[in-house]
Amino acid sequence: MNFNEAKDKLSKYGQEHVLKYYNELSQEQQEMLTTQIAGTDFSVTANVTGGIKETPRGKITPIKAMTLPEIEANREEFTKTGIETIRAGKAGAVLLAGGMGTRLGSANPKGMYDIGITKPVYIFQRIIRNLLDVVDMAGTWIHLFIMTSDKNHDTTVAFFKENNYFTYNPGYIHFFKQDMAPAATYQGKVYMEDKYKIATSPNGNGGWYSSMKNAGITDFIHKTGIEWLNVFAVDNVLQRIADPCFIGAVIHKNCSAGAKVVRKADPDEKVGVMCLEDGRPSIVEYYEQTEQLRNTKDENGEPAYNFGVILNYLFKESDLEEICNNELPLHIVEKKIPYMDENGAFINPEEPNGYKFETLILDMIHMLDTCLPFEVERNKEFAPIKNKTGIDSIESARKLLEENGITL
Ligand code: UTP
């Protein structure tokens, strides 16, 4: 993209300030900037200038989950189907590790965090160990796709290499970078990080499939014959990945997707719950859960919206192509955005100073016809690390790991 083309594109979105220092830049920097302009979707900023519009929700009704007793009664059969699927090379796993982990506050990618006490135990190491349990059980390697971002890609790749991929087969690990979105002021003007660089951040965990596609990974998936993708978050250190019983259950129920869910610890727990929205599977985020929704009971007198998602989903890959072509709702999130001020000084703000634009994986569920909520025991499968201390922290995860017999 040349200067004039860049200028035209920017003026369409009222972002001409991006080129303010163009004439002072070296040729290399000028090229970096125009390349970034060419690859950036500025249309997201229009969502700010036009005011944030919330999409109204449809009619919310309860969804039936597959609960522990039903799973136990069929465990053998589901597991057999899952193992057969894995052995046939039809299941892959996608690790979402593109996030910034701001709440944990470490300069390194979250997966590099050492949660050990007497020895180093890295989050990535725990995840690979959990996947190796299934590899050992099935007697076959499982392709693992790791999503990073521009901000943490090189560090993440180097870390896996240094640690010999935690004994995983490197031929089955594939890194890909997530697409980035510009960050903007409250008035919708994109922030600059430097005179030749627009401030960007990863475009949210809903960006995983389109980013995979843009990185050419879906071609590999089609060629290899992978049909199911188990997508999971980096920060749950008890995460069961490519769980054969889960895969088997979703296949037996003939669903497009499955979501691992836990019973809510209490009505106010901050987790999104599964439901039907206008008859289609959906998730109500914790901040959208009304008093009435929290108090609704099912025919057995149990809370009707009681199954929280833990960011562990199984998707039938062929059904995702369509979602990718439809637009996912855009979430506008207020965040602290490091930026360059009018005098060219770099500022690391203490308070939120603008918006980031994200799509969320949970919105993908609503676009599918069917999704099986699959209950798991929270103390065995849910130890998220979001904060250093308190709820969902290093402390709480360590306790749960020890409860599960893992030496730290
Ligand atoms: P969170 O929403 O908890 O975000 O991510 P985070 O970046 O880990 O932490 P905070 O909010 O900044 O403190 C849930 C999962 O989604 C991934 C994260 O890496 C994590 O596995 N994620 C999130 C991405 O891969 N890309 C994104 O753009 C955002």
Coordinates of C-alpha atoms and ligand atoms in Angstrom, one line a residue:
M1 CA 0.0 0.0 0.0
N2 CA 1.5 3.4 -0.9
F3 CA 1.1 6.7 1.0
N4 CA -2.0 7.9 -1.0
E5 CA -3.8 4.6 -0.7
A6 CA -3.1 4.6 3.0
K7 CA -4.4 8.2 3.3
D8 CA -7.6 7.3 1.4
K9 CA -8.2 4.3 3.6
L10 CA -7.7 6.3 6.8
S11 CA -9.9 9.2 5.7
K12 CA -12.8 6.8 5.2
Y13 CA -12.7 6.1 8.9
G14 CA -11.6 9.5 10.2
Q15 CA -8.2 8.2 11.2
E16 CA -5.9 10.5 9.2
H17 CA -3.8 11.3 12.4
V18 CA -2.1 7.9 11.9
L19 CA 0.1 9.5 9.2
K20 CA 1.0 12.6 11.3
Y21 CA 4.7 11.7 11.5
Y22 CA 5.0 10.0 8.1
N23 CA 7.5 12.4 6.7
E24 CA 9.9 12.1 9.7
L25 CA 10.0 8.3 9.4
S26 CA 12.8 6.2 7.9
Q27 CA 11.8 4.3 4.7
E28 CA 11.6 1.1 6.7
Q29 CA 9.3 2.6 9.3
Q30 CA 7.1 4.2 6.5
E31 CA 6.7 0.7 5.0
M32 CA 5.9 -0.8 8.4
L33 CA 3.2 1.8 8.9
T34 CA 1.6 1.5 5.5
T35 CA 1.7 -2.3 5.8
Q36 CA -0.1 -2.1 9.2
I37 CA -2.7 0.3 7.8
A38 CA -3.3 -2.1 4.9
G39 CA -3.9 -5.0 7.3
T40 CA -6.0 -3.2 9.9
D41 CA -9.8 -3.2 10.0
F42 CA -10.7 0.3 11.1
S43 CA -14.4 -0.2 10.7
V44 CA -14.6 -1.5 14.3
T45 CA -13.9 2.1 15.5
A46 CA -17.2 3.2 14.0
N47 CA -18.9 1.3 16.8
V48 CA -17.7 3.9 19.2
T49 CA -18.4 7.0 17.2
G50 CA -21.9 5.8 16.6
G51 CA -22.4 5.0 20.3
I52 CA -22.1 1.5 21.7
K53 CA -25.1 -0.5 20.6
E54 CA -26.0 -3.7 22.6
T55 CA -27.7 -6.3 20.5
P56 CA -31.0 -7.1 22.2
R57 CA -31.2 -10.7 23.5
G58 CA -33.8 -13.1 22.3
K59 CA -36.1 -15.3 24.4
I60 CA -34.0 -17.1 27.0
T61 CA -35.2 -20.6 28.1
P62 CA -33.3 -23.4 29.9
I63 CA -31.2 -26.0 28.0
K64 CA -30.9 -29.6 29.1
A65 CA -27.4 -30.5 30.1
M66 CA -25.9 -34.0 30.1
T67 CA -25.3 -34.5 33.8
L68 CA -22.8 -36.6 35.7
P69 CA -25.1 -39.7 36.3
E70 CA -26.0 -39.9 32.6
I71 CA -22.3 -39.6 31.7
E72 CA -21.3 -42.3 34.2
A73 CA -24.0 -44.6 32.8
N74 CA -22.6 -44.3 29.3
R75 CA -18.9 -43.6 30.1
E76 CA -17.6 -46.8 28.5
E77 CA -19.5 -46.4 25.2
F78 CA -18.7 -42.6 24.9
T79 CA -15.0 -43.2 25.7
K80 CA -14.8 -46.0 23.1
T81 CA -16.2 -43.7 20.4
G82 CA -13.9 -40.9 21.5
I83 CA -10.8 -43.1 21.4
E84 CA -11.7 -44.4 17.9
T85 CA -12.1 -40.8 16.7
I86 CA -8.7 -39.8 18.1
R87 CA -7.0 -43.0 16.7
A88 CA -8.5 -42.2 13.3
G89 CA -6.8 -38.7 13.5
K90 CA -10.1 -37.0 13.5
A91 CA -9.7 -34.9 16.6
G92 CA -7.4 -31.9 17.2
A93 CA -6.9 -29.4 20.0
V94 CA -6.7 -25.7 20.0
L95 CA -5.0 -23.9 22.8
L96 CA -6.0 -20.2 23.1
A97 CA -2.9 -18.5 24.3
G98 CA -3.3 -15.1 22.5
G99 CA -4.6 -13.2 25.6
M100 CA -2.7 -10.5 27.4
G101 CA -3.2 -11.9 30.9
T102 CA -3.5 -8.4 32.3
R103 CA -5.1 -9.4 35.5
L104 CA -2.2 -11.8 36.3
G105 CA 0.1 -8.9 35.5
S106 CA 3.2 -10.9 34.3
A107 CA 5.3 -9.5 31.5
N108 CA 5.5 -13.0 29.9
P109 CA 2.7 -15.0 28.3
K110 CA 0.4 -16.5 30.9
G111 CA 1.4 -20.1 30.0
M112 CA 5.0 -19.4 31.0
Y113 CA 3.9 -18.6 34.6
D114 CA 5.6 -20.9 37.1
I115 CA 3.0 -22.2 39.6
G116 CA 5.4 -24.6 41.2
I117 CA 6.4 -24.5 44.9
T118 CA 9.3 -27.0 45.3
K119 CA 10.1 -27.1 41.6
P120 CA 9.2 -25.3 38.4
V121 CA 5.7 -26.2 37.1
Y122 CA 4.7 -24.0 34.2
I123 CA 1.1 -23.6 33.1
F124 CA 2.0 -24.7 29.6
Q125 CA 3.7 -27.8 31.1
R126 CA 0.6 -28.7 33.0
I127 CA -1.5 -28.4 29.9
I128 CA 0.8 -30.6 27.8
R129 CA 0.9 -33.2 30.6
N130 CA -2.9 -33.3 30.6
L131 CA -3.0 -33.8 26.9
L132 CA -0.3 -36.5 27.1
D133 CA -2.6 -38.5 29.4
V134 CA -5.0 -38.9 26.3
V135 CA -2.1 -39.4 23.9
D136 CA -0.9 -42.3 26.2
M137 CA -4.4 -43.7 26.5
A138 CA -5.0 -43.6 22.7
G139 CA -1.5 -44.6 21.7
T140 CA -1.4 -41.8 19.1
W141 CA -0.3 -38.2 18.9
I142 CA -2.9 -35.5 18.7
H143 CA -2.4 -32.3 16.7
L144 CA -2.2 -29.3 19.0
F145 CA -2.7 -25.8 17.5
I146 CA -1.5 -23.0 19.7
M147 CA -2.8 -19.6 19.1
T148 CA -0.5 -16.8 20.1
S149 CA -0.6 -13.1 19.2
D150 CA 1.8 -10.6 17.7
K151 CA 2.6 -9.6 21.3
N152 CA 3.7 -13.0 22.6
H153 CA 4.4 -15.2 19.6
D154 CA 8.2 -15.3 19.6
T155 CA 8.5 -15.7 23.4
T156 CA 5.9 -18.5 23.4
V157 CA 7.6 -20.4 20.6
A158 CA 11.1 -20.0 22.1
F159 CA 9.8 -21.2 25.5
F160 CA 8.4 -24.5 24.1
K161 CA 11.6 -25.1 22.2
E162 CA 13.8 -24.4 25.2
N163 CA 11.7 -26.9 27.2
N164 CA 11.8 -29.5 24.6
Y165 CA 8.0 -29.2 24.0
F166 CA 7.5 -30.7 27.5
T167 CA 8.2 -34.1 25.8
Y168 CA 5.3 -33.6 23.3
N169 CA 6.1 -34.5 19.6
P170 CA 7.0 -31.1 18.0
G171 CA 5.7 -32.5 14.7
Y172 CA 2.2 -32.3 16.2
I173 CA 2.5 -28.7 17.6
H174 CA 1.5 -25.9 15.3
F175 CA 1.7 -22.3 16.3
F176 CA -0.3 -19.6 14.6
K177 CA -0.8 -15.9 15.3
Q178 CA -4.2 -14.4 16.1
D179 CA -5.4 -11.3 14.1
M180 CA -5.1 -8.0 15.9
A181 CA -7.6 -5.1 16.3
P182 CA -6.7 -1.5 16.8
A183 CA -7.3 0.1 20.2
A184 CA -9.1 3.5 20.2
T185 CA -9.8 6.5 22.4
Y186 CA -13.3 7.1 23.8
Q187 CA -13.9 9.2 20.6
G188 CA -13.0 6.3 18.3
K189 CA -9.6 7.6 17.2
V190 CA -7.0 4.8 17.1
Y191 CA -4.1 5.2 19.5
M192 CA -0.6 5.2 18.2
E193 CA 2.0 3.1 20.1
D194 CA 4.9 4.8 18.2
K195 CA 5.2 7.2 15.3
Y196 CA 5.2 4.3 12.9
K197 CA 2.9 1.9 14.8
I198 CA -0.8 1.8 15.6
A199 CA -1.7 0.5 19.1
T200 CA -3.3 -2.9 18.6
S201 CA -4.4 -5.8 20.8
P202 CA -5.5 -9.4 20.1
N203 CA -9.0 -9.4 18.6
G204 CA -10.6 -11.6 21.4
N205 CA -10.9 -15.3 21.8
G206 CA -13.7 -15.4 19.2
G207 CA -11.0 -14.6 16.6
W208 CA -9.5 -18.1 16.8
Y209 CA -11.2 -19.7 13.8
S210 CA -10.8 -16.9 11.4
S211 CA -7.2 -16.4 12.5
M212 CA -6.6 -20.1 12.0
K213 CA -8.0 -19.7 8.5
N214 CA -6.0 -16.6 7.7
A215 CA -2.9 -18.5 8.9
G216 CA -3.6 -21.4 6.5
I217 CA -4.1 -23.9 9.3
T218 CA -7.6 -24.9 8.2
D219 CA -6.1 -26.1 4.9
F220 CA -3.8 -28.4 6.9
I221 CA -6.8 -29.5 9.0
H222 CA -8.8 -30.4 5.9
K223 CA -5.9 -32.2 4.3
T224 CA -5.2 -34.2 7.5
G225 CA -8.8 -35.2 8.0
I226 CA -9.4 -33.6 11.4
E227 CA -13.1 -33.3 12.0
W228 CA -13.4 -32.2 15.6
L229 CA -11.6 -29.3 17.4
N230 CA -11.4 -29.1 21.1
V231 CA -10.8 -25.4 21.9
F232 CA -9.6 -24.5 25.4
A233 CA -8.2 -21.7 27.5
V234 CA -4.6 -21.5 28.6
D235 CA -5.4 -20.7 32.2
N236 CA -7.3 -23.7 33.5
V237 CA -4.5 -26.0 34.8
L238 CA -6.9 -28.9 35.4
Q239 CA -8.3 -28.8 31.9
R240 CA -8.9 -32.2 30.4
I241 CA -8.1 -31.8 26.7
A242 CA -9.4 -34.0 23.8
D243 CA -11.3 -35.9 26.5
P244 CA -12.5 -39.1 24.8
C245 CA -15.7 -39.4 26.8
F246 CA -16.6 -35.8 25.9
I247 CA -15.9 -36.3 22.2
G248 CA -17.9 -39.5 22.3
A249 CA -20.9 -37.9 24.0
V250 CA -21.1 -35.1 21.5
I251 CA -20.9 -37.6 18.6
H252 CA -23.5 -39.9 20.1
K253 CA -25.9 -36.9 20.6
N254 CA -25.2 -35.9 17.0
C255 CA -24.4 -32.3 18.0
S256 CA -22.4 -29.6 16.2
A257 CA -20.6 -28.6 19.4
G258 CA -20.2 -29.5 23.0
A259 CA -19.4 -27.3 26.0
K260 CA -17.9 -28.5 29.2
V261 CA -19.9 -27.0 32.1
V262 CA -19.8 -27.0 35.8
R263 CA -22.6 -26.6 38.3
K264 CA -22.4 -23.1 39.6
A265 CA -20.8 -22.9 43.0
D266 CA -23.3 -20.3 44.1
P267 CA -26.0 -18.2 42.3
D268 CA -23.7 -15.2 42.2
E269 CA -20.6 -17.0 40.7
K270 CA -19.2 -15.0 37.8
V271 CA -19.6 -17.5 35.1
G272 CA -21.6 -17.5 31.9
V273 CA -24.4 -20.0 31.9
M274 CA -25.7 -22.1 29.1
C275 CA -29.3 -21.6 27.9
L276 CA -31.4 -21.6 24.8
E277 CA -32.0 -18.2 23.1
D278 CA -34.8 -18.3 20.6
G279 CA -34.5 -22.0 20.6
R280 CA -30.7 -22.0 19.8
P281 CA -27.9 -22.8 22.2
S282 CA -26.5 -19.7 23.8
I283 CA -24.6 -18.4 26.9
V284 CA -25.8 -15.6 29.2
E285 CA -22.8 -13.8 30.6
Y286 CA -22.7 -13.4 34.4
Y287 CA -23.3 -9.6 34.2
E288 CA -26.4 -10.2 32.1
Q289 CA -28.0 -12.7 34.6
T290 CA -31.0 -11.0 36.2
E291 CA -32.4 -11.8 39.6
Q292 CA -35.3 -13.5 37.9
L293 CA -33.0 -15.7 35.8
R294 CA -31.0 -16.7 38.8
N295 CA -34.1 -17.7 40.8
T296 CA -35.8 -19.7 38.0
K297 CA -36.2 -23.3 39.0
D298 CA -36.6 -26.4 36.8
E299 CA -39.3 -29.2 37.2
N300 CA -37.1 -30.8 40.0
G301 CA -36.8 -27.5 41.9
E302 CA -33.1 -27.1 40.9
P303 CA -31.9 -23.8 39.5
A304 CA -32.8 -23.8 35.8
Y305 CA -29.7 -21.9 34.7
N306 CA -27.1 -23.6 36.7
F307 CA -24.4 -24.8 34.3
G308 CA -21.4 -22.5 33.8
V309 CA -19.1 -22.7 30.8
I310 CA -15.4 -23.2 31.5
L311 CA -14.0 -22.3 28.1
N312 CA -13.6 -25.9 26.9
Y313 CA -15.6 -26.5 23.7
L314 CA -15.7 -29.1 21.1
F315 CA -16.6 -28.0 17.6
K316 CA -17.4 -29.9 14.4
E317 CA -15.0 -28.1 12.1
S318 CA -17.2 -28.3 9.0
D319 CA -19.9 -26.3 10.8
L320 CA -17.4 -23.5 11.6
E321 CA -16.8 -22.4 8.0
E322 CA -20.2 -20.9 7.9
I323 CA -19.9 -19.1 11.2
C324 CA -16.7 -17.6 10.0
N325 CA -18.5 -16.0 7.1
N326 CA -21.1 -14.5 9.4
E327 CA -20.2 -11.7 11.6
L328 CA -19.7 -12.3 15.3
P329 CA -21.0 -9.6 17.6
L330 CA -18.3 -7.1 18.5
H331 CA -17.7 -6.5 22.2
I332 CA -16.3 -3.1 23.1
V333 CA -14.2 -3.3 26.3
E334 CA -12.8 -0.4 28.3
K335 CA -9.1 -1.0 29.0
K336 CA -5.8 0.6 29.8
I337 CA -4.0 1.2 26.5
P338 CA -0.4 2.2 26.4
Y339 CA 0.1 4.9 23.8
M340 CA 2.2 7.8 22.5
D341 CA 0.9 11.3 23.4
E342 CA 0.9 14.4 21.2
N343 CA 4.5 15.2 22.3
G344 CA 5.7 11.8 21.2
A345 CA 6.1 10.5 24.8
F346 CA 5.1 6.9 25.6
I347 CA 2.4 6.7 28.3
N348 CA 1.5 3.6 30.3
P349 CA -1.9 4.7 31.8
E350 CA -2.9 3.8 35.4
E351 CA -6.6 3.9 34.6
P352 CA -8.6 2.8 31.5
N353 CA -8.3 5.3 28.7
G354 CA -10.1 3.8 25.8
Y355 CA -11.6 0.8 24.0
K356 CA -10.4 -2.5 22.7
F357 CA -12.6 -4.5 20.2
E358 CA -13.1 -8.2 20.7
T359 CA -15.2 -11.1 19.5
L360 CA -15.9 -13.9 21.9
I361 CA -15.9 -17.7 21.4
L362 CA -19.2 -17.9 23.4
D363 CA -21.0 -16.1 20.6
M364 CA -20.0 -18.8 18.2
I365 CA -22.1 -21.3 20.2
H366 CA -25.3 -19.3 19.4
M367 CA -24.6 -19.5 15.7
L368 CA -24.7 -23.3 15.8
D369 CA -27.9 -25.4 15.7
T370 CA -26.9 -27.7 18.5
C371 CA -24.5 -27.7 21.5
L372 CA -24.3 -30.3 24.2
P373 CA -23.7 -28.9 27.7
F374 CA -21.5 -31.7 29.2
E375 CA -21.2 -31.6 33.0
V376 CA -17.8 -32.1 34.6
E377 CA -16.8 -32.2 38.3
R378 CA -15.5 -28.7 39.0
N379 CA -12.9 -29.8 41.6
K380 CA -11.4 -32.2 39.1
E381 CA -11.5 -30.1 35.9
F382 CA -11.7 -26.4 36.8
A383 CA -8.8 -24.5 38.2
P384 CA -8.7 -21.2 36.4
I385 CA -5.9 -18.8 36.9
K386 CA -6.9 -15.2 36.3
N387 CA -5.5 -13.3 39.3
K388 CA -2.4 -13.6 41.6
T389 CA -4.5 -14.1 44.8
G390 CA -8.1 -14.7 45.8
I391 CA -10.7 -16.1 43.5
D392 CA -9.5 -17.9 40.4
S393 CA -5.9 -17.3 41.3
I394 CA -2.5 -19.0 41.6
E395 CA -3.4 -19.7 45.2
S396 CA -6.8 -21.4 44.5
A397 CA -5.4 -23.3 41.5
R398 CA -2.5 -24.7 43.6
K399 CA -4.9 -25.9 46.2
L400 CA -7.0 -27.7 43.6
L401 CA -3.9 -29.2 41.9
E402 CA -2.7 -30.6 45.2
E403 CA -6.2 -32.0 45.9
N404 CA -5.8 -33.9 42.6
G405 CA -2.5 -35.4 43.7
I406 CA -0.3 -33.1 41.6
T407 CA 3.0 -32.3 43.3
L408 CA 4.0 -28.7 42.9
Ligands
UTP1 P1 -9.4 -14.0 29.2 O1 -10.6 -13.4 28.7 O2 -9.4 -14.5 30.6 O3 -8.2 -13.0 29.0 O4 -9.0 -15.2 28.3 P2 -6.7 -13.0 29.4 O5 -5.9 -12.3 28.3 O6 -6.2 -14.4 29.6 O7 -6.6 -12.3 30.8 P3 -7.0 -10.8 31.1 O8 -8.5 -10.6 30.9 O9 -6.2 -9.9 30.3 O10 -6.6 -10.7 32.6 C1 -9.6 -16.4 28.2 C2 -8.7 -17.3 27.2 O11 -8.8 -16.7 25.9 C3 -7.5 -16.4 25.4 C4 -6.6 -16.3 26.7 O12 -5.3 -16.5 26.3 C5 -7.2 -17.3 27.6 O13 -6.8 -18.6 27.2 N1 -7.6 -15.2 24.6 C6 -8.2 -14.1 25.0 C7 -7.0 -15.3 23.4 O14 -6.4 -16.3 23.0 N2 -7.0 -14.1 22.6 C8 -7.6 -13.0 23.0 O15 -7.6 -12.0 22.3 C9 -8.2 -13.0 24.3

